[in-house]
Amino acid sequence: MEAAAELALRLRAAANGRLARYEPLVLVAAPLLALLVARTLHAAAAAVADRGLVAIVISAVKLLPGVSGYIAAEKKKVVDKMQSGGTSTKNNRRAELPTIGLAEEVIKDLEELKAKDVDWQGKCSGTVYIAGSESEGHFELINKAYSMFSHTNPLHQDVFKSVANMEAEVVAMTAALLGSKEKSSGGQICGNMTSGGTESILLAVKTSRDYMRSKKGITKPEMIIAESAHSAYDKAAEYFNIKVRRVPVNKEFLADVKGFKRCINGNTIMMVGSAPGFPHGLIDPIEELGELASRYDICLHVDLCLGGFVLPFARKLGYPIPPFDFSVKGVTSISSDVHKYGLAPKGTSVVLYRNHEIRKHQFVAVTEWTGGLYVSPTIAGSRPGGLIAGAWAAMMSVGLNGYLDSTSRIMEVSKKIQRGIEEIPGLFVIGKPNMTVVAFGSDVVDIFEVNDIMSSKGWHLNALQRPNSLHICVTLQHTTVYKDFLKDLQDSVDTVKANPGPISGGMAPIYGAAGKMPDRGTVRELLVEFMDSSC
């Protein structure tokens, strides 16, 4: 013990002797300078990790004289190409009120405007989920329901009690489909209607952020998503100042649970699983993600925007559907769109939470406003009661038997389309689709050139990247035309094989170039400029 004390004294004396030659100011400044250098290096390393070295180098090159001007000119050419003649339509837009109101004559104008839309019946991926004509059947029913309540607003619950009651019933019926009756759900599933899947996702992310801040004191929130997760999560991250940790999908194109686990840290508030994911129609391993969420005590949101009104019925019909809802331990919130396979009018979705303690963090309550006390459950204050009535009418009119029938029909056609694509030489299906989305690519032809040919035949498919591919989201609109789709797809592939190269006016060169560009910042700027010039 004495020897150790003596050694410490010798070391102290030696250190003091060596430091005596330096000015006190230097001794104070040196560690501060070292700390500054360390923080600078840490910030640089973080920037490289977030943006990538290539993106940083390209950003620096853009600052060189003449480079920025050249890039701006090239971007304008691309944006003009993406517009594809939309400028003339924009120039013809009305910019002032008519001097004399048109009264009922405005209906003729509306009919003329509508006549200019594309012929979407049976030709669009997703988009319109109800079968038949807009003037009959289910279309007519929900339009009538909407018109009966088009003047209502659930913000005024004391006035429009009927709408408030219908919203509560839509939420409860949706929850029942997604596990609220299961003992493992906890029996407290609650939620609200929203304007669509994006708002449902935004609310789930905001609620998870505030819930975890209250529970764990997290002030620099992060969320973990697969690269296949919907872009609405990026929007939520921008809106609510949340860092996104994006994990590449595994070889089956599913969320990589091990990759998610590596990203979890003290700032993690939530993970996201999709059932199914929009690009490829595949269900992420929700049970494994739920186990991870439970172990680390973080939130897990399941994106059922596309699958909420298919998977419960597909499971009843005997399809091999893995667990995806509140029966899975660890799932804290779910989003489900009624305006897709729920066959409701556009602008209707539901966000659900495992219990009221979580959902309370969704609400905004204001106590110091001169206009009185204010509380709002969703992003919107005023909301269209007509849409709530339309959703309620859709669910009540279709019923369990109706949804089972429609699910049976679209699942059967989806499998036929999948098999048909697999039989076309040069095409392959991505992953093993669980539901009604079939994504396909090619190692033989440029799939975006195939898309351009399909577009010329009136089809509107979704172009994907990583890998370059297309997908069709099968709806009731396709049950009578799927053979036409497969024939046109075969013909389009044959055309590209015989005449490789972009067609005049096609978008293949832009899609292809965008996928290969290492500078994703420039791609983002192109998208922003396209949107800015379109609205």
Short mmCIF file of C-alpha atoms in Angstrom, two decimals:
data_model
loop_
_atom_site.label_atom_id
_atom_site.label_comp_id
_atom_site.label_asym_id
_atom_site.label_seq_id
_atom_site.Cartn_x
_atom_site.Cartn_y
_atom_site.Cartn_z
CA MET A 1 0.00 0.00 0.00
CA GLU A 2 2.82 2.36 0.95
CA ALA A 3 4.69 1.41 -2.23
CA ALA A 4 1.65 2.32 -4.35
CA ALA A 5 1.32 5.69 -2.58
CA GLU A 6 5.01 6.39 -3.12
CA LEU A 7 4.71 5.51 -6.82
CA ALA A 8 1.75 7.87 -7.19
CA LEU A 9 3.74 10.70 -5.60
CA ARG A 10 6.66 10.08 -7.97
CA LEU A 11 4.37 10.13 -10.99
CA ARG A 12 2.76 13.34 -9.77
CA ALA A 13 6.12 15.00 -9.31
CA ALA A 14 7.30 13.88 -12.74
CA ALA A 15 4.13 15.15 -14.41
CA ASN A 16 4.33 18.51 -12.65
CA GLY A 17 7.99 18.80 -13.64
CA ARG A 18 7.24 18.29 -17.30
CA LEU A 19 4.20 20.58 -17.33
CA ALA A 20 6.04 23.39 -15.52
CA ARG A 21 7.66 24.50 -18.76
CA TYR A 22 4.24 25.40 -20.30
CA GLU A 23 2.24 28.57 -19.77
CA PRO A 24 -0.98 28.07 -17.69
CA LEU A 25 -3.04 29.38 -20.61
CA VAL A 26 -1.67 26.63 -22.87
CA LEU A 27 -2.50 23.99 -20.28
CA VAL A 28 -6.09 25.23 -20.15
CA ALA A 29 -6.46 25.70 -23.90
CA ALA A 30 -4.98 22.34 -24.95
CA PRO A 31 -7.76 20.10 -23.60
CA LEU A 32 -10.41 22.53 -24.88
CA LEU A 33 -8.83 22.42 -28.33
CA ALA A 34 -8.65 18.61 -28.19
CA LEU A 35 -12.32 18.52 -27.24
CA LEU A 36 -13.19 20.81 -30.18
CA VAL A 37 -11.23 18.63 -32.61
CA ALA A 38 -12.91 15.49 -31.23
CA ARG A 39 -16.37 17.00 -31.61
CA THR A 40 -15.55 18.12 -35.16
CA LEU A 41 -14.35 14.64 -36.10
CA HIS A 42 -17.44 13.11 -34.48
CA ALA A 43 -19.72 15.44 -36.43
CA ALA A 44 -17.88 14.64 -39.66
CA ALA A 45 -18.16 10.91 -39.01
CA ALA A 46 -21.88 11.29 -38.27
CA ALA A 47 -22.38 13.26 -41.50
CA VAL A 48 -20.62 10.54 -43.51
CA ALA A 49 -22.71 7.87 -41.78
CA ASP A 50 -25.98 9.72 -42.47
CA ARG A 51 -25.35 11.06 -45.99
CA GLY A 52 -22.50 8.93 -47.31
CA LEU A 53 -19.07 10.10 -48.45
CA VAL A 54 -20.11 10.20 -52.11
CA ALA A 55 -23.00 12.57 -51.39
CA ILE A 56 -20.73 14.90 -49.39
CA VAL A 57 -18.12 14.99 -52.16
CA ILE A 58 -20.80 15.67 -54.79
CA SER A 59 -22.23 18.50 -52.67
CA ALA A 60 -18.77 20.06 -52.58
CA VAL A 61 -18.35 19.70 -56.35
CA LYS A 62 -21.67 21.50 -56.89
CA LEU A 63 -20.15 24.60 -55.32
CA LEU A 64 -17.53 24.88 -58.09
CA PRO A 65 -18.04 27.79 -60.56
CA GLY A 66 -20.24 26.83 -63.50
CA VAL A 67 -21.26 23.47 -62.08
CA SER A 68 -24.39 24.67 -60.29
CA GLY A 69 -25.64 26.50 -63.41
CA TYR A 70 -25.14 23.43 -65.58
CA ILE A 71 -26.96 21.21 -63.08
CA ALA A 72 -29.87 23.67 -62.85
CA ALA A 73 -30.26 23.69 -66.65
CA GLU A 74 -30.21 19.87 -66.80
CA LYS A 75 -32.72 19.63 -63.95
CA LYS A 76 -35.10 21.92 -65.85
CA LYS A 77 -34.94 19.62 -68.89
CA VAL A 78 -35.81 16.61 -66.73
CA VAL A 79 -38.67 18.42 -64.96
CA ASP A 80 -40.10 19.54 -68.31
CA LYS A 81 -39.92 15.93 -69.47
CA MET A 82 -41.68 14.71 -66.31
CA GLN A 83 -44.42 17.27 -66.84
CA SER A 84 -45.27 15.64 -70.20
CA GLY A 85 -47.41 18.47 -71.51
CA GLY A 86 -48.97 19.44 -68.18
CA THR A 87 -47.84 23.04 -68.59
CA SER A 88 -50.55 23.82 -71.13
CA THR A 89 -53.20 22.57 -68.73
CA LYS A 90 -51.74 24.72 -65.97
CA ASN A 91 -51.78 27.81 -68.21
CA ASN A 92 -55.50 27.30 -68.86
CA ARG A 93 -56.47 27.24 -65.20
CA ARG A 94 -58.97 29.77 -63.95
CA ALA A 95 -57.34 32.38 -61.71
CA GLU A 96 -60.35 34.53 -60.76
CA LEU A 97 -63.97 34.08 -59.74
CA PRO A 98 -66.53 34.33 -62.56
CA THR A 99 -68.16 37.77 -62.58
CA ILE A 100 -71.58 36.16 -62.57
CA GLY A 101 -72.00 32.87 -60.76
CA LEU A 102 -72.78 29.84 -62.91
CA ALA A 103 -75.33 28.37 -60.47
CA GLU A 104 -76.38 24.86 -61.57
CA GLU A 105 -74.63 25.32 -64.91
CA VAL A 106 -71.41 24.52 -63.02
CA ILE A 107 -72.38 20.83 -63.17
CA LYS A 108 -71.81 20.87 -66.93
CA ASP A 109 -68.32 22.26 -66.34
CA LEU A 110 -67.65 19.52 -63.83
CA GLU A 111 -68.77 16.88 -66.32
CA GLU A 112 -66.44 18.32 -68.96
CA LEU A 113 -63.52 18.35 -66.53
CA LYS A 114 -64.18 14.79 -65.42
CA ALA A 115 -64.36 13.62 -69.03
CA LYS A 116 -60.69 14.62 -69.41
CA ASP A 117 -59.55 12.12 -66.76
CA VAL A 118 -58.05 8.86 -67.96
CA ASP A 119 -60.21 5.76 -68.29
CA TRP A 120 -59.25 4.25 -64.94
CA GLN A 121 -61.74 1.37 -64.76
CA GLY A 122 -59.75 -1.85 -64.51
CA LYS A 123 -56.55 -0.21 -65.77
CA CYS A 124 -54.98 1.22 -62.58
CA SER A 125 -52.82 -0.44 -59.97
CA GLY A 126 -54.80 0.10 -56.75
CA THR A 127 -56.30 3.61 -56.95
CA VAL A 128 -59.99 2.59 -57.18
CA TYR A 129 -60.95 -0.45 -55.12
CA ILE A 130 -64.70 -0.61 -55.72
CA ALA A 131 -66.02 -2.60 -58.68
CA GLY A 132 -68.52 -1.37 -61.24
CA SER A 133 -69.73 2.03 -62.37
CA GLU A 134 -69.78 5.19 -60.26
CA SER A 135 -73.49 5.62 -60.92
CA GLU A 136 -74.73 2.31 -59.56
CA GLY A 137 -74.38 -0.33 -56.87
CA HIS A 138 -71.93 0.23 -54.01
CA PHE A 139 -70.59 3.42 -55.58
CA GLU A 140 -74.05 4.95 -55.62
CA LEU A 141 -74.75 3.87 -52.04
CA ILE A 142 -71.69 5.48 -50.48
CA ASN A 143 -72.14 8.62 -52.61
CA LYS A 144 -75.67 8.94 -51.23
CA ALA A 145 -74.44 8.39 -47.68
CA TYR A 146 -71.81 11.08 -48.16
CA SER A 147 -74.29 13.60 -49.57
CA MET A 148 -76.63 13.10 -46.59
CA PHE A 149 -73.86 14.23 -44.18
CA SER A 150 -71.74 16.47 -46.42
CA HIS A 151 -72.48 19.50 -44.22
CA THR A 152 -71.49 17.86 -40.92
CA ASN A 153 -68.32 18.25 -38.87
CA PRO A 154 -67.39 15.94 -35.96
CA LEU A 155 -65.49 18.84 -34.38
CA HIS A 156 -68.93 19.88 -33.14
CA GLN A 157 -69.87 16.70 -31.34
CA ASP A 158 -72.69 18.39 -29.46
CA VAL A 159 -74.40 19.23 -32.77
CA PHE A 160 -73.58 16.23 -34.95
CA LYS A 161 -73.94 13.37 -32.50
CA SER A 162 -74.78 10.97 -35.31
CA VAL A 163 -71.38 11.45 -36.97
CA ALA A 164 -69.51 11.07 -33.67
CA ASN A 165 -71.37 7.82 -33.06
CA MET A 166 -70.62 6.53 -36.58
CA GLU A 167 -66.91 7.28 -36.13
CA ALA A 168 -66.85 5.35 -32.86
CA GLU A 169 -68.55 2.39 -34.54
CA VAL A 170 -66.17 2.40 -37.54
CA VAL A 171 -63.22 2.40 -35.13
CA ALA A 172 -64.71 -0.40 -33.01
CA MET A 173 -65.59 -2.58 -36.02
CA THR A 174 -62.09 -2.11 -37.48
CA ALA A 175 -60.50 -2.92 -34.12
CA ALA A 176 -62.56 -6.12 -33.90
CA LEU A 177 -61.07 -7.23 -37.23
CA LEU A 178 -57.56 -6.55 -35.94
CA GLY A 179 -57.50 -8.43 -32.67
CA SER A 180 -59.41 -6.35 -30.13
CA LYS A 181 -61.54 -9.38 -29.16
CA GLU A 182 -58.46 -11.50 -28.45
CA LYS A 183 -57.51 -11.83 -24.78
CA SER A 184 -53.88 -11.02 -25.62
CA SER A 185 -54.90 -7.56 -26.89
CA GLY A 186 -55.63 -6.35 -23.36
CA GLY A 187 -59.20 -5.33 -24.13
CA GLN A 188 -58.51 -1.58 -24.41
CA ILE A 189 -57.98 -1.08 -28.15
CA CYS A 190 -59.02 2.47 -29.08
CA GLY A 191 -58.48 4.92 -31.91
CA ASN A 192 -59.81 7.53 -34.32
CA MET A 193 -60.67 8.00 -37.96
CA THR A 194 -58.29 10.03 -40.12
CA SER A 195 -58.09 11.41 -43.65
CA GLY A 196 -55.98 8.53 -44.97
CA GLY A 197 -53.05 6.22 -44.32
CA THR A 198 -50.50 9.02 -44.19
CA GLU A 199 -52.36 10.88 -41.43
CA SER A 200 -52.82 7.62 -39.52
CA ILE A 201 -49.07 7.00 -39.75
CA LEU A 202 -48.20 10.58 -38.81
CA LEU A 203 -50.40 10.34 -35.73
CA ALA A 204 -48.98 6.97 -34.71
CA VAL A 205 -45.42 8.32 -34.97
CA LYS A 206 -46.23 11.54 -33.10
CA THR A 207 -48.05 9.60 -30.40
CA SER A 208 -45.18 7.12 -30.01
CA ARG A 209 -42.69 9.98 -29.74
CA ASP A 210 -44.62 11.76 -27.00
CA TYR A 211 -45.47 8.53 -25.18
CA MET A 212 -41.83 7.48 -25.04
CA ARG A 213 -40.76 10.96 -23.96
CA SER A 214 -43.21 10.72 -21.07
CA LYS A 215 -42.23 7.14 -20.25
CA LYS A 216 -38.45 7.24 -20.73
CA GLY A 217 -37.55 10.92 -21.04
CA ILE A 218 -36.30 10.51 -24.64
CA THR A 219 -35.65 13.95 -26.16
CA LYS A 220 -33.67 12.93 -29.29
CA PRO A 221 -36.06 10.34 -30.74
CA GLU A 222 -35.16 7.76 -33.36
CA MET A 223 -37.29 5.23 -35.21
CA ILE A 224 -36.25 2.10 -37.08
CA ILE A 225 -37.85 1.21 -40.40
CA ALA A 226 -37.12 -1.18 -43.24
CA GLU A 227 -36.19 0.41 -46.56
CA SER A 228 -39.47 -1.05 -47.87
CA ALA A 229 -41.54 0.92 -45.32
CA HIS A 230 -43.88 3.56 -46.74
CA SER A 231 -42.51 7.05 -47.41
CA ALA A 232 -45.06 8.45 -44.95
CA TYR A 233 -42.58 7.56 -42.18
CA ASP A 234 -40.01 9.88 -43.74
CA LYS A 235 -42.66 12.59 -43.84
CA ALA A 236 -43.42 11.97 -40.16
CA ALA A 237 -39.71 12.15 -39.34
CA GLU A 238 -39.43 15.54 -41.05
CA TYR A 239 -42.56 16.90 -39.41
CA PHE A 240 -41.75 15.70 -35.88
CA ASN A 241 -37.95 15.96 -35.84
CA ILE A 242 -37.24 12.25 -35.51
CA LYS A 243 -34.11 10.53 -36.78
CA VAL A 244 -34.77 7.62 -39.13
CA ARG A 245 -32.62 4.51 -39.04
CA ARG A 246 -33.36 2.69 -42.28
CA VAL A 247 -32.47 -1.01 -42.42
CA PRO A 248 -31.99 -2.89 -45.74
CA VAL A 249 -34.44 -5.74 -46.29
CA ASN A 250 -33.19 -9.32 -46.14
CA LYS A 251 -32.88 -11.68 -49.09
CA GLU A 252 -36.64 -12.39 -48.91
CA PHE A 253 -37.28 -8.60 -49.14
CA LEU A 254 -38.63 -8.56 -45.56
CA ALA A 255 -37.69 -6.40 -42.57
CA ASP A 256 -34.38 -7.70 -41.21
CA VAL A 257 -34.97 -8.32 -37.49
CA LYS A 258 -31.26 -8.66 -36.72
CA GLY A 259 -30.63 -5.37 -38.51
CA PHE A 260 -33.36 -3.73 -36.45
CA LYS A 261 -31.83 -5.05 -33.24
CA ARG A 262 -28.42 -3.58 -34.11
CA CYS A 263 -30.02 -0.13 -34.50
CA ILE A 264 -31.76 -0.06 -31.11
CA ASN A 265 -30.23 2.41 -28.63
CA GLY A 266 -31.26 4.68 -25.78
CA ASN A 267 -33.00 7.09 -28.16
CA THR A 268 -35.14 4.50 -29.98
CA ILE A 269 -38.85 5.23 -29.59
CA MET A 270 -40.36 2.83 -32.13
CA MET A 271 -40.01 0.28 -34.88
CA VAL A 272 -42.23 -0.22 -37.90
CA GLY A 273 -43.46 -3.41 -39.54
CA SER A 274 -45.62 -3.59 -42.68
CA ALA A 275 -48.43 -6.05 -43.39
CA PRO A 276 -47.97 -5.95 -46.27
CA GLY A 277 -45.36 -3.47 -47.50
CA PHE A 278 -46.50 -1.29 -50.39
CA PRO A 279 -43.71 -2.18 -52.85
CA HIS A 280 -43.83 -5.97 -52.91
CA GLY A 281 -46.95 -7.03 -50.99
CA LEU A 282 -44.94 -8.95 -48.37
CA ILE A 283 -45.72 -9.24 -44.65
CA ASP A 284 -42.80 -8.40 -42.37
CA PRO A 285 -42.07 -10.76 -39.44
CA ILE A 286 -44.40 -8.98 -37.01
CA GLU A 287 -44.11 -11.59 -34.26
CA GLU A 288 -40.31 -11.31 -34.17
CA LEU A 289 -40.48 -7.52 -34.21
CA GLY A 290 -43.04 -7.70 -31.39
CA GLU A 291 -40.67 -9.79 -29.28
CA LEU A 292 -37.92 -7.25 -29.91
CA ALA A 293 -40.20 -4.32 -29.01
CA SER A 294 -41.28 -6.04 -25.77
CA ARG A 295 -37.71 -6.89 -24.77
CA TYR A 296 -36.47 -3.32 -25.22
CA ASP A 297 -39.73 -1.68 -24.07
CA ILE A 298 -40.25 0.42 -27.22
CA CYS A 299 -43.25 0.98 -29.49
CA LEU A 300 -44.08 -1.12 -32.53
CA HIS A 301 -46.37 0.25 -35.22
CA VAL A 302 -47.84 -2.15 -37.78
CA ASP A 303 -48.71 -0.58 -41.12
CA LEU A 304 -51.93 -2.33 -42.16
CA CYS A 305 -53.05 0.52 -44.40
CA LEU A 306 -53.19 -1.86 -47.35
CA GLY A 307 -53.90 -5.12 -45.56
CA GLY A 308 -56.34 -4.19 -42.80
CA PHE A 309 -59.45 -5.15 -44.78
CA VAL A 310 -57.92 -8.15 -46.56
CA LEU A 311 -55.70 -10.13 -44.18
CA PRO A 312 -58.36 -10.86 -41.52
CA PHE A 313 -60.66 -12.28 -44.20
CA ALA A 314 -57.88 -14.06 -46.11
CA ARG A 315 -56.99 -15.82 -42.87
CA LYS A 316 -60.62 -16.91 -42.44
CA LEU A 317 -60.57 -18.21 -46.01
CA GLY A 318 -57.62 -20.45 -45.21
CA TYR A 319 -54.72 -18.53 -46.75
CA PRO A 320 -51.43 -18.92 -44.80
CA ILE A 321 -51.30 -15.47 -43.22
CA PRO A 322 -48.68 -14.94 -40.46
CA PRO A 323 -49.68 -13.02 -37.27
CA PHE A 324 -49.98 -9.27 -37.86
CA ASP A 325 -52.40 -7.59 -35.41
CA PHE A 326 -52.94 -6.73 -31.73
CA SER A 327 -52.89 -10.42 -30.83
CA VAL A 328 -49.11 -10.08 -31.24
CA LYS A 329 -47.40 -9.02 -28.02
CA GLY A 330 -45.46 -5.78 -28.47
CA VAL A 331 -47.69 -4.18 -31.11
CA THR A 332 -48.66 -0.75 -29.76
CA SER A 333 -50.40 0.84 -32.77
CA ILE A 334 -51.90 -0.04 -36.14
CA SER A 335 -53.00 1.98 -39.18
CA SER A 336 -55.69 0.60 -41.51
CA ASP A 337 -57.27 2.30 -44.52
CA VAL A 338 -61.02 1.91 -44.96
CA HIS A 339 -60.87 3.65 -48.34
CA LYS A 340 -58.88 0.79 -49.89
CA TYR A 341 -60.22 -2.72 -49.49
CA GLY A 342 -62.79 -1.48 -46.95
CA LEU A 343 -64.53 -0.08 -50.08
CA ALA A 344 -65.21 3.30 -48.42
CA PRO A 345 -64.96 6.75 -50.04
CA LYS A 346 -61.50 8.26 -50.45
CA GLY A 347 -60.18 10.01 -47.37
CA THR A 348 -61.04 7.43 -44.68
CA SER A 349 -58.56 5.55 -42.52
CA VAL A 350 -58.31 4.38 -38.90
CA VAL A 351 -55.43 4.62 -36.41
CA LEU A 352 -55.62 2.26 -33.43
CA TYR A 353 -53.69 1.97 -30.15
CA ARG A 354 -53.31 -0.87 -27.66
CA ASN A 355 -54.64 1.26 -24.80
CA HIS A 356 -55.85 4.71 -23.81
CA GLU A 357 -52.60 5.55 -22.01
CA ILE A 358 -50.80 5.54 -25.35
CA ARG A 359 -53.56 7.24 -27.35
CA LYS A 360 -53.79 10.20 -24.94
CA HIS A 361 -50.47 11.39 -26.37
CA GLN A 362 -52.14 11.79 -29.78
CA PHE A 363 -54.42 14.59 -28.60
CA VAL A 364 -53.67 18.32 -28.49
CA ALA A 365 -55.36 20.30 -25.70
CA VAL A 366 -55.07 24.10 -25.49
CA THR A 367 -56.08 25.88 -22.28
CA GLU A 368 -54.81 29.48 -22.76
CA TRP A 369 -56.56 30.50 -25.99
CA THR A 370 -58.91 33.48 -25.83
CA GLY A 371 -61.30 31.49 -28.01
CA GLY A 372 -61.93 29.11 -25.14
CA LEU A 373 -60.78 25.62 -24.22
CA TYR A 374 -59.78 23.54 -27.23
CA VAL A 375 -58.98 19.87 -27.70
CA SER A 376 -58.53 17.99 -30.97
CA PRO A 377 -57.84 14.28 -31.53
CA THR A 378 -56.31 14.36 -35.04
CA ILE A 379 -54.18 16.63 -37.23
CA ALA A 380 -57.26 18.21 -38.80
CA GLY A 381 -59.60 20.29 -36.67
CA SER A 382 -62.68 20.38 -38.86
CA ARG A 383 -63.27 17.05 -40.58
CA PRO A 384 -65.79 16.01 -43.25
CA GLY A 385 -68.58 14.11 -41.55
CA GLY A 386 -69.73 12.90 -44.95
CA LEU A 387 -66.62 10.72 -45.27
CA ILE A 388 -67.26 9.16 -41.88
CA ALA A 389 -70.84 8.43 -42.92
CA GLY A 390 -69.59 6.97 -46.21
CA ALA A 391 -67.16 4.65 -44.39
CA TRP A 392 -69.84 3.56 -41.92
CA ALA A 393 -72.27 2.91 -44.78
CA ALA A 394 -69.65 0.90 -46.68
CA MET A 395 -68.83 -1.36 -43.74
CA MET A 396 -72.44 -1.86 -42.74
CA SER A 397 -73.65 -2.54 -46.28
CA VAL A 398 -70.85 -4.97 -47.21
CA GLY A 399 -70.70 -6.85 -43.92
CA LEU A 400 -68.62 -9.90 -43.02
CA ASN A 401 -69.98 -12.05 -45.83
CA GLY A 402 -69.40 -9.32 -48.41
CA TYR A 403 -65.78 -8.79 -47.36
CA LEU A 404 -65.14 -12.52 -47.39
CA ASP A 405 -66.54 -12.68 -50.92
CA SER A 406 -64.54 -9.71 -52.24
CA THR A 407 -61.36 -10.97 -50.56
CA SER A 408 -61.85 -14.41 -52.10
CA ARG A 409 -62.21 -12.88 -55.55
CA ILE A 410 -59.20 -10.56 -55.40
CA MET A 411 -56.94 -13.13 -53.74
CA GLU A 412 -57.81 -15.67 -56.43
CA VAL A 413 -57.12 -13.19 -59.23
CA SER A 414 -53.89 -12.06 -57.54
CA LYS A 415 -52.61 -15.64 -57.55
CA LYS A 416 -53.60 -16.03 -61.22
CA ILE A 417 -51.73 -12.84 -62.10
CA GLN A 418 -48.69 -14.03 -60.12
CA ARG A 419 -48.65 -17.36 -61.94
CA GLY A 420 -49.20 -15.62 -65.28
CA ILE A 421 -46.22 -13.30 -64.72
CA GLU A 422 -44.00 -16.21 -63.71
CA GLU A 423 -44.87 -17.91 -67.00
CA ILE A 424 -43.70 -14.93 -69.09
CA PRO A 425 -40.06 -15.60 -70.17
CA GLY A 426 -37.77 -12.84 -68.91
CA LEU A 427 -39.89 -11.79 -65.92
CA PHE A 428 -39.64 -12.81 -62.28
CA VAL A 429 -41.87 -12.12 -59.27
CA ILE A 430 -40.20 -10.43 -56.29
CA GLY A 431 -40.51 -12.44 -53.09
CA LYS A 432 -43.55 -14.53 -52.21
CA PRO A 433 -46.55 -12.18 -52.21
CA ASN A 434 -48.82 -12.68 -49.19
CA MET A 435 -51.68 -10.62 -50.45
CA THR A 436 -52.91 -8.67 -53.48
CA VAL A 437 -49.76 -6.84 -54.59
CA VAL A 438 -47.57 -8.55 -57.18
CA ALA A 439 -44.19 -6.97 -57.94
CA PHE A 440 -42.07 -8.14 -60.86
CA GLY A 441 -38.77 -7.33 -62.52
CA SER A 442 -36.53 -8.60 -65.29
CA ASP A 443 -32.91 -9.52 -65.94
CA VAL A 444 -33.55 -9.66 -69.68
CA VAL A 445 -35.35 -6.42 -70.62
CA ASP A 446 -35.53 -2.90 -69.21
CA ILE A 447 -38.62 -3.16 -67.01
CA PHE A 448 -39.23 0.58 -67.27
CA GLU A 449 -39.40 0.30 -71.05
CA VAL A 450 -41.98 -2.45 -70.52
CA ASN A 451 -43.87 -0.01 -68.32
CA ASP A 452 -43.88 2.62 -71.07
CA ILE A 453 -45.39 0.12 -73.51
CA MET A 454 -48.00 -0.88 -70.93
CA SER A 455 -48.80 2.82 -70.39
CA SER A 456 -49.38 3.22 -74.12
CA LYS A 457 -51.96 0.43 -73.80
CA GLY A 458 -53.76 2.34 -71.04
CA TRP A 459 -52.34 0.57 -67.96
CA HIS A 460 -51.14 2.56 -64.95
CA LEU A 461 -48.66 0.52 -62.92
CA ASN A 462 -46.34 1.54 -60.08
CA ALA A 463 -42.62 1.86 -60.88
CA LEU A 464 -40.33 0.68 -58.06
CA GLN A 465 -36.61 0.76 -57.38
CA ARG A 466 -34.04 -1.40 -55.55
CA PRO A 467 -34.53 -3.52 -57.56
CA ASN A 468 -35.98 -1.84 -60.64
CA SER A 469 -39.44 -3.34 -60.97
CA LEU A 470 -43.16 -2.74 -61.40
CA HIS A 471 -46.13 -3.80 -59.36
CA ILE A 472 -49.85 -4.17 -59.74
CA CYS A 473 -52.12 -3.79 -56.73
CA VAL A 474 -55.09 -6.01 -57.56
CA THR A 475 -58.59 -4.71 -56.82
CA LEU A 476 -62.13 -5.72 -57.66
CA GLN A 477 -61.69 -3.66 -60.83
CA HIS A 478 -59.24 -6.29 -62.12
CA THR A 479 -61.33 -9.41 -61.58
CA THR A 480 -62.82 -9.18 -65.07
CA VAL A 481 -59.78 -7.89 -66.96
CA TYR A 482 -56.80 -9.79 -65.54
CA LYS A 483 -56.47 -11.86 -68.72
CA ASP A 484 -56.18 -8.65 -70.74
CA PHE A 485 -53.47 -7.46 -68.36
CA LEU A 486 -51.41 -10.62 -68.76
CA LYS A 487 -51.78 -10.58 -72.55
CA ASP A 488 -50.74 -6.92 -72.77
CA LEU A 489 -47.81 -7.59 -70.44
CA GLN A 490 -46.62 -10.50 -72.59
CA ASP A 491 -46.94 -8.36 -75.73
CA SER A 492 -45.07 -5.47 -74.06
CA VAL A 493 -42.17 -7.72 -73.05
CA ASP A 494 -42.01 -9.14 -76.58
CA THR A 495 -42.01 -5.61 -78.03
CA VAL A 496 -39.11 -4.50 -75.84
CA LYS A 497 -37.16 -7.68 -76.64
CA ALA A 498 -37.60 -7.05 -80.35
CA ASN A 499 -36.97 -3.30 -80.14
CA PRO A 500 -34.85 -2.51 -77.07
CA GLY A 501 -34.48 1.14 -76.24
CA PRO A 502 -36.78 3.87 -74.91
CA ILE A 503 -39.89 4.82 -76.85
CA SER A 504 -40.60 8.42 -77.78
CA GLY A 505 -42.17 10.26 -74.88
CA GLY A 506 -41.51 7.39 -72.44
CA MET A 507 -40.26 7.80 -68.88
CA ALA A 508 -37.86 4.82 -68.88
CA PRO A 509 -34.68 6.94 -69.27
CA ILE A 510 -35.65 9.13 -66.32
CA TYR A 511 -36.59 6.20 -64.08
CA GLY A 512 -33.39 4.40 -65.00
CA ALA A 513 -31.14 7.42 -64.49
CA ALA A 514 -32.77 8.28 -61.16
CA GLY A 515 -32.09 4.78 -59.86
CA LYS A 516 -28.40 4.94 -60.82
CA MET A 517 -27.63 8.46 -59.57
CA PRO A 518 -25.31 8.29 -56.54
CA ASP A 519 -26.32 11.80 -55.48
CA ARG A 520 -29.75 11.24 -53.98
CA GLY A 521 -29.90 14.94 -53.10
CA THR A 522 -30.21 15.83 -56.78
CA VAL A 523 -32.99 13.27 -57.20
CA ARG A 524 -34.79 14.84 -54.24
CA GLU A 525 -34.39 18.31 -55.80
CA LEU A 526 -35.89 17.02 -59.05
CA LEU A 527 -38.94 15.68 -57.23
CA VAL A 528 -39.42 18.94 -55.31
CA GLU A 529 -39.10 21.06 -58.45
CA PHE A 530 -41.54 18.80 -60.30
CA MET A 531 -44.07 19.18 -57.49
CA ASP A 532 -43.46 22.93 -57.24
CA SER A 533 -44.20 23.33 -60.94
CA SER A 534 -47.29 21.12 -60.80
CA CYS A 535 -49.38 22.83 -58.15
#
